[in-house]
Coordinates of C-alpha atoms in Angstrom, one line a residue:
Chain A
M23 CA 56.3 -27.0 -2.1
S24 CA 59.4 -24.0 -1.3
F25 CA 63.2 -24.6 -1.7
Y26 CA 63.5 -22.7 1.4
D27 CA 62.2 -26.9 3.2
E28 CA 64.6 -28.5 1.0
T29 CA 67.6 -30.0 0.6
L30 CA 70.2 -31.8 -1.6
S31 CA 69.6 -35.2 0.0
S32 CA 65.5 -34.2 0.3
L33 CA 65.1 -33.6 -2.9
H34 CA 66.2 -36.4 -4.0
T35 CA 64.4 -38.7 -1.9
K36 CA 61.3 -37.1 -2.6
I37 CA 61.9 -37.1 -6.3
K38 CA 63.2 -41.4 -5.6
N39 CA 60.1 -42.3 -4.3
K40 CA 57.7 -40.6 -6.4
E41 CA 56.3 -37.7 -5.0
V42 CA 58.1 -34.0 -7.3
T43 CA 58.3 -35.2 -10.2
I44 CA 61.4 -33.3 -12.3
T45 CA 59.0 -31.6 -14.1
E46 CA 57.1 -29.7 -11.2
L47 CA 60.8 -28.9 -9.2
T48 CA 61.5 -27.2 -12.7
E49 CA 58.2 -26.0 -12.6
Q50 CA 59.1 -24.7 -9.2
S51 CA 62.1 -22.8 -9.6
F52 CA 60.5 -21.1 -12.8
K53 CA 57.8 -20.2 -11.0
R54 CA 59.9 -18.9 -7.9
I55 CA 61.6 -16.8 -10.9
K56 CA 58.7 -15.1 -11.6
E57 CA 57.2 -14.3 -8.5
T58 CA 60.5 -12.6 -7.3
D59 CA 62.9 -12.1 -9.9
D60 CA 61.0 -8.2 -11.2
K61 CA 61.9 -7.5 -7.3
I62 CA 65.1 -9.7 -7.6
H63 CA 67.0 -9.8 -10.8
A64 CA 69.0 -12.6 -9.9
F65 CA 68.6 -14.0 -13.6
L66 CA 69.4 -12.4 -16.7
T67 CA 69.0 -15.4 -18.9
L68 CA 66.3 -18.4 -18.4
D69 CA 66.7 -21.7 -20.2
E70 CA 63.1 -22.2 -19.7
E71 CA 61.8 -24.3 -22.8
R72 CA 65.6 -26.2 -23.0
A73 CA 66.0 -27.4 -18.9
L74 CA 61.9 -28.2 -19.1
A75 CA 62.5 -30.5 -22.1
K76 CA 65.6 -32.4 -19.8
A77 CA 63.4 -32.3 -17.5
R78 CA 60.6 -34.5 -18.8
E79 CA 63.5 -36.3 -20.7
L80 CA 65.0 -37.3 -16.9
D81 CA 61.0 -38.3 -15.5
E82 CA 62.2 -41.3 -17.6
Q83 CA 64.7 -42.0 -16.0
E84 CA 65.9 -43.4 -12.7
A85 CA 67.5 -40.6 -10.1
D86 CA 70.9 -42.8 -9.7
N87 CA 72.9 -39.2 -7.9
L88 CA 71.3 -36.3 -5.3
F89 CA 72.1 -33.8 -8.1
F90 CA 70.0 -35.8 -10.9
G91 CA 67.4 -33.2 -11.5
I92 CA 67.6 -30.3 -9.5
P93 CA 67.4 -27.1 -10.9
A94 CA 70.5 -25.2 -10.7
G95 CA 71.9 -21.1 -12.1
I96 CA 74.7 -21.1 -13.4
K97 CA 77.2 -17.3 -13.1
D98 CA 77.2 -15.5 -16.8
N99 CA 80.9 -15.6 -16.4
I100 CA 80.8 -19.5 -16.6
V101 CA 80.1 -20.4 -20.1
T102 CA 77.4 -22.7 -21.0
K103 CA 77.1 -24.6 -24.7
G104 CA 74.5 -23.3 -26.7
L105 CA 73.7 -20.8 -23.8
R106 CA 73.9 -17.2 -24.5
T107 CA 77.1 -15.8 -21.6
T108 CA 77.5 -12.7 -21.2
C109 CA 79.8 -11.8 -17.5
G110 CA 76.9 -9.0 -16.7
S111 CA 79.0 -7.2 -20.1
Q112 CA 76.2 -5.2 -23.1
L113 CA 80.6 -7.0 -25.2
L114 CA 78.9 -10.2 -24.6
D115 CA 75.2 -9.5 -25.3
N116 CA 75.2 -11.5 -28.2
F117 CA 77.7 -14.4 -27.3
E118 CA 76.5 -18.3 -27.2
P119 CA 79.6 -20.7 -26.2
V120 CA 80.5 -23.3 -28.8
H121 CA 81.2 -25.7 -25.1
D122 CA 81.2 -26.7 -21.4
A123 CA 83.2 -25.4 -18.6
T124 CA 84.7 -28.2 -16.9
V125 CA 82.2 -27.2 -13.6
M126 CA 79.9 -27.8 -16.3
N127 CA 80.4 -30.7 -17.5
R128 CA 80.4 -32.6 -13.9
L129 CA 77.0 -30.9 -13.3
N130 CA 76.1 -31.7 -16.7
E131 CA 76.8 -35.4 -15.9
K132 CA 74.6 -35.7 -13.1
N133 CA 71.4 -34.6 -15.0
V134 CA 71.7 -31.1 -12.7
V135 CA 69.1 -28.5 -14.7
T136 CA 70.5 -25.5 -15.5
V137 CA 67.6 -23.1 -15.3
G138 CA 69.0 -20.2 -16.1
K139 CA 72.4 -17.9 -15.9
L140 CA 73.2 -14.9 -12.9
N141 CA 73.2 -11.6 -12.5
M142 CA 76.9 -10.2 -12.1
D143 CA 78.9 -7.1 -11.6
E144 CA 81.0 -6.7 -15.5
F145 CA 83.2 -9.1 -15.4
A146 CA 83.2 -10.0 -12.1
M147 CA 84.2 -6.8 -11.6
G148 CA 82.9 -4.9 -8.5
S149 CA 81.3 -5.7 -4.6
S150 CA 77.9 -4.7 -5.6
N151 CA 76.5 -5.5 -7.9
E152 CA 76.1 -2.1 -9.5
N153 CA 78.4 -2.3 -12.3
S154 CA 76.8 -4.7 -13.9
G155 CA 76.2 -4.1 -18.0
Y156 CA 72.1 -5.1 -17.3
V157 CA 69.9 -4.1 -13.8
T158 CA 71.2 -4.7 -10.5
A159 CA 70.0 -7.5 -8.7
R160 CA 69.1 -6.5 -5.2
N161 CA 69.4 -7.9 -2.0
P162 CA 66.2 -10.3 -1.3
W163 CA 66.6 -9.0 2.6
N164 CA 65.3 -5.5 1.8
T165 CA 65.5 -4.7 -1.9
D166 CA 66.3 -1.2 -1.0
H167 CA 70.0 -3.1 -0.6
V168 CA 72.7 -4.0 -2.6
P169 CA 73.4 -8.1 -2.9
G170 CA 77.2 -8.0 -2.8
G171 CA 78.8 -9.1 -5.9
S172 CA 80.3 -9.8 -7.9
S173 CA 78.1 -13.5 -7.6
G174 CA 75.3 -10.8 -7.0
G175 CA 72.9 -12.9 -8.3
S176 CA 74.5 -16.2 -7.3
A177 CA 73.8 -15.6 -3.8
A178 CA 70.1 -13.6 -4.4
A179 CA 69.1 -16.4 -5.8
V180 CA 69.9 -19.1 -3.1
A181 CA 68.3 -16.2 -0.5
A182 CA 65.2 -16.5 -2.7
G183 CA 64.1 -18.9 -3.5
Q184 CA 64.4 -19.2 -6.9
V185 CA 67.4 -22.3 -6.7
P186 CA 68.8 -24.9 -4.3
F187 CA 72.1 -24.3 -5.6
T188 CA 74.0 -21.8 -7.5
L189 CA 77.8 -21.8 -8.8
G190 CA 79.6 -17.9 -7.8
S191 CA 83.3 -17.5 -8.7
D192 CA 85.6 -15.6 -6.0
T193 CA 88.5 -13.7 -6.9
G194 CA 88.6 -10.5 -4.6
G195 CA 85.3 -11.8 -2.6
S196 CA 82.9 -12.4 -4.8
I197 CA 80.9 -15.5 -3.5
R198 CA 82.1 -14.8 0.7
Q199 CA 80.8 -11.3 0.0
P200 CA 77.0 -10.8 -1.0
A201 CA 76.9 -14.0 0.4
S202 CA 76.9 -12.6 3.5
F203 CA 74.8 -9.8 2.3
C204 CA 72.4 -12.4 1.5
G205 CA 72.4 -15.2 4.1
V206 CA 73.1 -17.3 2.1
V207 CA 76.2 -20.5 2.8
G208 CA 79.4 -19.3 0.2
L209 CA 83.0 -20.9 0.2
K210 CA 85.4 -20.2 -2.3
P211 CA 88.3 -23.2 -2.5
T212 CA 91.5 -23.7 -2.5
Y213 CA 93.5 -21.7 -4.8
G214 CA 94.0 -24.8 -8.2
R215 CA 90.1 -27.2 -6.6
V216 CA 88.1 -26.3 -8.7
S217 CA 88.9 -25.7 -13.0
R218 CA 89.0 -22.9 -14.3
F219 CA 88.8 -23.9 -17.5
G220 CA 85.7 -22.3 -19.1
L221 CA 85.2 -19.6 -16.5
V222 CA 85.8 -15.9 -18.3
A223 CA 88.9 -15.5 -16.7
F224 CA 89.3 -11.8 -14.9
A225 CA 92.8 -12.0 -12.4
S226 CA 93.8 -15.6 -13.3
S227 CA 95.6 -15.9 -10.3
L228 CA 93.6 -15.2 -7.5
D229 CA 89.8 -16.3 -9.8
Q230 CA 88.2 -20.1 -8.1
I231 CA 85.0 -21.6 -8.8
G232 CA 82.5 -22.2 -5.6
P233 CA 79.2 -23.1 -4.8
I234 CA 76.3 -21.0 -3.0
T235 CA 73.5 -23.1 -1.1
R236 CA 71.9 -22.3 1.9
T237 CA 72.8 -25.2 3.7
V238 CA 76.7 -26.2 4.8
E239 CA 75.8 -29.5 4.0
D240 CA 74.5 -28.7 0.3
N241 CA 77.6 -26.7 0.5
A242 CA 79.7 -30.1 1.1
Y243 CA 78.0 -32.0 -2.2
V244 CA 78.1 -28.9 -4.1
L245 CA 81.9 -28.6 -4.1
Q246 CA 83.0 -33.2 -4.4
Q247 CA 81.2 -32.8 -7.5
I248 CA 83.1 -30.2 -9.2
A249 CA 86.3 -30.4 -7.2
G250 CA 88.8 -32.2 -9.1
H251 CA 92.0 -31.9 -11.3
D252 CA 91.8 -30.7 -15.0
Q253 CA 93.8 -31.6 -18.2
L254 CA 92.2 -28.7 -19.8
D255 CA 93.3 -25.8 -16.5
S256 CA 96.8 -26.4 -15.4
T257 CA 96.7 -24.6 -12.8
S258 CA 94.5 -26.9 -11.3
A259 CA 96.1 -29.3 -9.0
N260 CA 96.8 -33.1 -9.5
M261 CA 95.6 -34.6 -6.4
E262 CA 93.0 -36.0 -4.9
V263 CA 90.1 -34.8 -4.2
A264 CA 88.9 -34.5 0.0
D265 CA 85.7 -36.4 1.2
Y266 CA 83.9 -33.5 2.5
T267 CA 80.9 -34.8 3.7
S268 CA 82.4 -37.1 5.7
A269 CA 83.5 -33.9 7.4
L270 CA 80.0 -32.7 8.3
N271 CA 78.6 -33.9 12.0
Q272 CA 81.5 -33.8 13.2
D273 CA 82.9 -32.8 16.5
I274 CA 85.3 -29.6 17.0
S275 CA 86.1 -30.2 20.4
G276 CA 90.1 -29.1 20.8
L277 CA 89.4 -26.8 17.5
R278 CA 91.9 -24.0 18.0
I279 CA 90.3 -21.0 16.2
A280 CA 92.7 -17.7 15.7
V281 CA 90.9 -14.2 16.1
P282 CA 92.7 -12.0 13.9
K283 CA 92.6 -8.8 15.8
E284 CA 93.0 -7.1 12.2
Y285 CA 89.5 -8.3 10.9
L286 CA 87.2 -7.0 14.6
G287 CA 89.6 -3.6 14.3
E288 CA 87.9 -0.4 12.9
G289 CA 86.1 -0.6 10.8
V290 CA 84.2 -2.9 11.3
D291 CA 80.0 -2.6 12.2
E292 CA 79.2 -2.7 16.5
G293 CA 76.5 -4.6 15.1
V294 CA 78.5 -6.8 12.8
K295 CA 81.4 -7.6 16.4
A296 CA 78.6 -8.6 18.5
R297 CA 77.6 -11.3 16.1
I298 CA 80.5 -12.7 15.2
Q299 CA 81.5 -12.9 18.5
E300 CA 78.3 -14.4 20.1
A301 CA 79.8 -16.9 17.2
L302 CA 82.9 -17.4 18.8
A303 CA 80.8 -17.9 22.2
K304 CA 78.9 -20.7 20.4
L305 CA 81.9 -22.3 19.0
E306 CA 83.4 -22.2 22.0
E307 CA 80.8 -23.8 23.9
L308 CA 80.6 -26.7 21.1
G309 CA 84.7 -27.3 22.9
A310 CA 86.8 -24.9 21.2
S311 CA 89.1 -22.4 21.9
W312 CA 89.6 -19.1 20.8
E313 CA 93.0 -16.4 21.3
E314 CA 94.1 -13.7 19.4
V315 CA 96.9 -13.3 16.6
S316 CA 97.8 -10.8 14.3
L317 CA 97.4 -10.9 10.0
P318 CA 99.9 -7.6 10.2
N319 CA 100.2 -7.8 6.3
S320 CA 96.1 -7.6 6.1
K321 CA 96.2 -4.0 5.4
Y322 CA 98.6 -3.4 2.6
A323 CA 95.9 -6.3 0.9
V324 CA 93.5 -4.1 -1.3
A325 CA 96.4 -2.0 -2.4
A326 CA 98.5 -5.2 -3.8
Y327 CA 95.9 -6.7 -4.7
Y328 CA 93.6 -3.9 -7.5
L329 CA 97.4 -3.6 -9.0
L330 CA 97.5 -7.6 -8.6
A331 CA 93.8 -8.5 -10.4
S332 CA 93.4 -5.0 -12.6
S333 CA 97.2 -6.2 -13.9
E334 CA 95.8 -9.9 -14.9
A335 CA 92.7 -8.0 -16.0
S336 CA 94.2 -5.8 -18.9
A337 CA 96.0 -8.7 -20.5
N338 CA 92.8 -11.4 -19.9
L339 CA 90.3 -8.7 -21.1
A340 CA 92.8 -8.1 -24.5
R341 CA 91.3 -10.3 -26.2
F342 CA 87.6 -8.3 -26.3
D343 CA 88.8 -6.3 -29.6
G344 CA 85.2 -6.9 -31.1
V345 CA 86.6 -9.8 -34.4
R346 CA 86.3 -13.4 -32.4
Y347 CA 83.1 -13.0 -30.4
G348 CA 81.0 -9.7 -28.4
V349 CA 80.2 -6.5 -30.2
R350 CA 81.9 -5.0 -32.8
K351 CA 82.3 -1.5 -34.3
E352 CA 83.3 -0.7 -37.4
G353 CA 86.4 1.9 -37.2
E354 CA 88.9 3.2 -40.2
D355 CA 90.4 1.1 -38.9
L356 CA 92.0 -1.8 -38.2
L357 CA 93.0 0.0 -34.5
D358 CA 90.4 2.1 -34.6
L359 CA 87.6 -0.9 -35.1
Y360 CA 89.5 -2.0 -31.2
K361 CA 89.6 1.2 -29.8
K362 CA 85.1 1.9 -30.7
S363 CA 84.1 -1.8 -30.0
R364 CA 86.1 -1.9 -26.9
S365 CA 85.3 1.9 -26.1
E366 CA 81.4 1.4 -26.1
G367 CA 81.5 -2.8 -25.3
F368 CA 82.6 -2.1 -21.7
G369 CA 81.2 0.1 -18.8
D370 CA 83.1 2.4 -16.6
E371 CA 84.6 0.1 -13.2
V372 CA 85.3 -2.5 -16.6
K373 CA 87.6 0.4 -17.8
R374 CA 89.3 2.2 -14.4
R375 CA 90.2 -1.9 -13.7
I376 CA 92.2 -2.0 -17.8
M377 CA 94.0 1.4 -17.7
L378 CA 94.7 1.2 -14.4
G379 CA 96.5 -2.3 -15.2
T380 CA 98.1 -1.1 -18.2
F381 CA 99.2 2.1 -16.4
A382 CA 100.5 -1.1 -13.7
L383 CA 102.3 -3.0 -16.1
S384 CA 103.6 -0.5 -18.6
S385 CA 107.3 0.6 -19.0
G386 CA 109.4 2.2 -16.0
Y387 CA 106.3 1.9 -13.6
Y388 CA 106.3 -2.1 -13.7
D389 CA 108.1 -2.9 -10.9
A390 CA 107.1 -0.5 -9.0
Y391 CA 104.1 -1.3 -9.1
Y392 CA 102.7 -4.8 -10.0
K393 CA 106.9 -6.2 -9.5
K394 CA 106.1 -4.3 -5.3
A395 CA 102.6 -5.9 -5.0
Q396 CA 104.2 -9.9 -6.0
K397 CA 105.6 -8.9 -3.4
V398 CA 103.4 -7.6 -0.6
R399 CA 101.2 -11.2 -2.0
T400 CA 103.9 -13.0 0.3
L401 CA 104.2 -11.2 2.6
I402 CA 100.7 -11.7 3.0
R403 CA 100.5 -15.7 2.6
E404 CA 103.6 -15.9 4.6
D405 CA 100.6 -14.1 7.4
F406 CA 98.4 -16.6 6.8
E407 CA 100.7 -19.8 6.9
H408 CA 102.2 -18.5 10.1
V409 CA 99.6 -18.1 12.0
L410 CA 98.0 -21.8 10.2
N411 CA 101.0 -23.3 11.5
S412 CA 99.9 -23.5 14.9
F413 CA 95.4 -23.2 14.1
D414 CA 93.0 -24.6 13.0
V415 CA 91.2 -21.9 11.1
I416 CA 91.0 -18.0 11.1
L417 CA 87.7 -16.7 12.1
G418 CA 86.6 -13.1 11.7
P419 CA 83.4 -11.4 9.6
T420 CA 83.6 -11.7 6.1
V421 CA 82.8 -8.5 5.7
P422 CA 83.0 -5.1 7.9
T423 CA 79.0 -4.1 7.4
T424 CA 76.0 -5.6 6.1
A425 CA 74.5 -4.5 3.0
F426 CA 74.9 -1.4 2.4
K427 CA 72.4 1.1 0.1
V428 CA 72.5 0.5 -3.7
G429 CA 73.9 3.7 -4.9
E430 CA 75.2 4.1 -0.7
N431 CA 78.8 3.7 -2.5
S432 CA 79.0 3.8 -6.3
N433 CA 80.5 6.9 -6.8
D434 CA 83.8 6.9 -4.6
P435 CA 85.9 3.6 -6.0
L436 CA 88.2 4.0 -3.4
T437 CA 86.3 3.1 -0.6
M438 CA 84.1 0.4 -2.3
Y439 CA 87.7 -1.2 -2.7
L440 CA 88.4 -1.2 0.6
K441 CA 84.9 -3.2 1.7
D442 CA 86.8 -5.6 0.6
I443 CA 89.5 -6.0 3.1
L444 CA 88.7 -8.9 4.6
T445 CA 87.7 -11.2 1.6
I446 CA 90.7 -10.0 -0.8
P447 CA 93.8 -11.2 0.9
V448 CA 92.3 -15.0 1.3
N449 CA 92.6 -15.0 -2.4
L450 CA 96.2 -13.3 -2.3
A451 CA 97.2 -15.9 -0.4
G452 CA 94.8 -18.8 -2.1
N453 CA 93.3 -20.0 1.0
P454 CA 90.0 -21.6 1.6
A455 CA 87.6 -20.2 3.2
I456 CA 83.3 -19.5 3.5
S457 CA 80.9 -17.5 5.1
V458 CA 78.2 -18.8 7.1
P459 CA 75.1 -16.9 8.3
C460 CA 75.7 -15.9 12.1
G461 CA 72.4 -13.8 12.2
F462 CA 71.5 -10.4 11.4
S463 CA 72.0 -6.7 12.5
D464 CA 69.6 -3.4 11.5
G465 CA 67.3 -6.8 9.5
L466 CA 69.8 -7.3 7.7
P467 CA 72.6 -10.7 7.6
V468 CA 75.7 -11.4 8.6
G469 CA 78.3 -13.5 7.4
L470 CA 80.6 -15.5 10.0
Q471 CA 83.7 -16.3 7.9
L472 CA 86.6 -19.1 8.4
I473 CA 89.9 -19.4 6.4
A474 CA 92.0 -22.8 6.5
K475 CA 95.3 -24.5 5.2
P476 CA 95.3 -24.8 2.0
F477 CA 93.2 -27.9 0.4
E478 CA 92.1 -28.1 4.4
E479 CA 87.9 -27.5 3.0
R480 CA 86.7 -30.2 4.7
T481 CA 87.9 -28.6 8.5
L482 CA 85.6 -25.8 6.8
Y483 CA 82.7 -27.5 6.4
K484 CA 83.2 -29.4 9.6
V485 CA 83.4 -26.0 11.5
A486 CA 80.5 -24.2 9.7
H487 CA 78.9 -27.2 10.2
A488 CA 79.0 -28.0 13.4
Y489 CA 78.1 -24.0 14.3
E490 CA 74.9 -24.6 12.2
R491 CA 73.7 -28.0 14.0
A492 CA 74.2 -25.7 16.6
T493 CA 72.2 -22.3 15.5
E494 CA 69.0 -21.7 13.7
H495 CA 70.6 -19.0 11.4
T496 CA 70.2 -20.8 8.3
K497 CA 66.5 -21.8 8.2
V498 CA 65.2 -18.0 9.1
K499 CA 63.9 -16.9 5.5
P500 CA 63.4 -13.1 3.9
E501 CA 60.4 -12.0 3.5
L502 CA 59.0 -11.1 -0.8
Chain B
M1 CA 104.7 10.9 -4.8
S2 CA 103.3 9.9 -7.8
K3 CA 100.9 13.3 -9.8
I4 CA 98.8 11.4 -12.4
T5 CA 99.3 13.7 -15.5
K6 CA 96.5 13.5 -18.7
E7 CA 99.5 12.9 -20.5
Q8 CA 100.1 9.9 -19.4
V9 CA 96.4 8.7 -19.3
E10 CA 95.9 9.2 -22.7
H11 CA 99.6 6.9 -23.3
V12 CA 98.2 3.8 -21.3
A13 CA 94.1 5.0 -23.0
D14 CA 95.9 3.8 -25.7
L15 CA 98.4 0.8 -24.7
A16 CA 95.5 -0.3 -23.6
R17 CA 93.0 -0.3 -27.0
L18 CA 91.0 2.8 -24.9
S19 CA 89.6 6.0 -26.3
F20 CA 88.2 8.9 -24.2
T21 CA 86.2 11.8 -24.3
E22 CA 88.0 14.9 -22.4
T23 CA 86.2 14.5 -19.8
E24 CA 86.7 11.0 -19.1
I25 CA 90.5 11.5 -19.5
E26 CA 90.0 14.2 -16.8
D27 CA 87.9 11.5 -14.2
F28 CA 89.9 9.2 -15.4
T29 CA 92.8 10.8 -14.6
N30 CA 91.3 12.2 -10.9
Q31 CA 90.8 8.3 -10.2
M32 CA 93.7 7.1 -10.8
S33 CA 95.7 9.8 -9.5
K34 CA 93.6 8.7 -5.7
V35 CA 94.0 4.9 -7.0
I36 CA 97.4 5.2 -7.3
D37 CA 98.6 7.4 -4.3
Y38 CA 96.5 4.5 -2.1
A39 CA 98.2 2.0 -3.6
E40 CA 102.3 4.0 -1.9
V41 CA 101.3 2.4 0.9
L42 CA 102.9 0.1 0.0
N43 CA 106.5 1.8 -0.2
E44 CA 106.0 1.3 3.7
L45 CA 107.1 -2.4 3.1
D46 CA 111.1 -3.0 3.3
T47 CA 110.4 -6.1 0.0
E48 CA 114.2 -6.2 -0.8
N49 CA 114.5 -9.0 0.2
V50 CA 111.8 -10.6 -0.2
E51 CA 110.1 -12.8 -3.7
P52 CA 108.0 -12.2 -5.8
T53 CA 104.7 -14.0 -6.0
T54 CA 103.3 -15.3 -9.4
H55 CA 101.2 -18.5 -8.2
V56 CA 100.3 -19.4 -5.2
M57 CA 100.8 -22.9 -6.1
D58 CA 104.5 -24.7 -7.0
V59 CA 102.9 -25.7 -10.7
R60 CA 106.2 -25.8 -12.8
N61 CA 106.3 -27.3 -16.6
V62 CA 102.8 -29.0 -16.8
L63 CA 103.4 -31.2 -19.9
R64 CA 100.9 -33.8 -21.6
E65 CA 101.3 -36.5 -24.0
D66 CA 101.2 -34.6 -28.0
N67 CA 98.2 -36.4 -29.0
V68 CA 95.5 -35.2 -31.4
K69 CA 92.5 -35.1 -30.2
P70 CA 89.3 -33.4 -31.4
S71 CA 88.9 -30.2 -31.6
L72 CA 86.0 -27.1 -32.5
Q73 CA 85.5 -27.0 -35.5
R74 CA 85.5 -24.5 -37.9
E75 CA 82.1 -23.2 -38.9
E76 CA 81.3 -23.8 -34.9
A77 CA 85.0 -21.3 -33.9
L78 CA 83.3 -18.5 -36.3
K79 CA 80.4 -18.5 -34.4
N80 CA 80.4 -15.9 -32.9
A81 CA 82.5 -13.7 -35.3
P82 CA 81.1 -10.2 -35.8
K83 CA 82.2 -10.0 -39.6
Q84 CA 83.8 -13.7 -41.4
K85 CA 84.8 -14.2 -44.7
D86 CA 86.0 -17.2 -46.8
G87 CA 85.9 -19.4 -43.4
Q88 CA 87.9 -16.9 -41.6
F89 CA 87.5 -13.8 -39.1
E90 CA 87.1 -10.6 -41.5
V91 CA 89.0 -7.3 -40.9
P92 CA 90.0 -3.9 -42.2
S93 CA 92.3 -4.0 -43.9
V94 CA 96.2 -3.4 -42.1
L95 CA 98.3 -2.8 -45.5
D96 CA 98.3 -1.0 -47.7

């Protein structure tokens, strides 16, 4: 059996009909991880013993829901009780959380089997996985290339058929960009739709947890399970969760699509453009119409984002001081202990962003940089609001290119930042967005990005599922 | 255009509780200058009458009843502490 040929519902049917035991399913996951992970490096920590013990326990019970006994991988910035959680950082090499994140509680109550924790750029800062404090995860379609980031391990694990689904987190594209690079489906929910309790904070006003899956249908199932209000996250939305699965198998005739000219302009690879235009033609065939629009402030998004996200990060990461958790380096006095622990524990990109953020928040610069960026954020939000008043979805590529080679961009932080130009604006605005596979360019996957109004994940699933049914892109698998 | 100086970088490093070697300070000075120069693009926009967005959701004070609920036991809270003593986090003396 291979996870490539299964969905959550087909696995559930097999479990219910006793065609496969949960122990076999869990063993299959570890077998596939062992076969492929010396090339992919998707996982940082495996929890084999406990996972198999849980599987054996579950085999004695009735499979009462879709997630019962399904193996899953979790991004390593989501805390898991008793299971090492490093955030991809050497600083947290020995950190063993004493509680579960809310999303983990939601999965555990349905008896999901967590197989391990997934590789990522340190503290989710990066777009290539090259900032992992451990090892760079690789793209299953071509292991010379990056899987994307920061949820690179989460996307690579699904693309490599190691697990049926994973959770990632998205602050500036960290679910959608690796999903695009690895040819899988990744959704960033509306800000506030999924509880952030237990997600180690990077930029609190931008971070969201979301699912990475092989199919749109599975993605909707996972979001359904993890979405909802949480008293432990005061920024989680206190509103009813929509029925996402009822958005599947719907007709999209009459759908109005906006195509921002900025999303198919300069800097977008020809191969990527061609795939997006084909996708657009396909959606037209299915009854949708489209018009070119403008999101004029898009070009300011990267600058605003790096100021805001780094500022929030500099405050959030102040907690890593060598006193309460993490690696400690003794110093002459307390200040020296802080400085040594942080300087030795954090990697270069994390330090770069803490420095930028501290600078932007420092006295004399706050108004010029931080506050200015917050004002520009307002203009970017208004761009989206304006377009989505007249359209159902905004469509474009997820990333301007396909997965680049390991090492190709790592020496120039600014060039790397600019590659996130199509995902970052969505986090600033707070809207939901999905990346779905839409074909290949030079042998590497291309992702189609759809963006909807806040809390309209249903619309994304409706369109993405219609597109998926009309194409074969999610059926292709990498040779590993 | 604001050029970041080495002294500024040293000051910011101190605020951020980070220490760097001479070479690292130079690298950061260059890299931060580049990013800050790039951020100047925001000044093309007139934002005088624009309200800043601190948060995309319209959430105000989120309140709950002040009820006692189970919380972490001390032992658990200290579990990840690199150094502890008498049920507390241990740090170097801060008073002479």
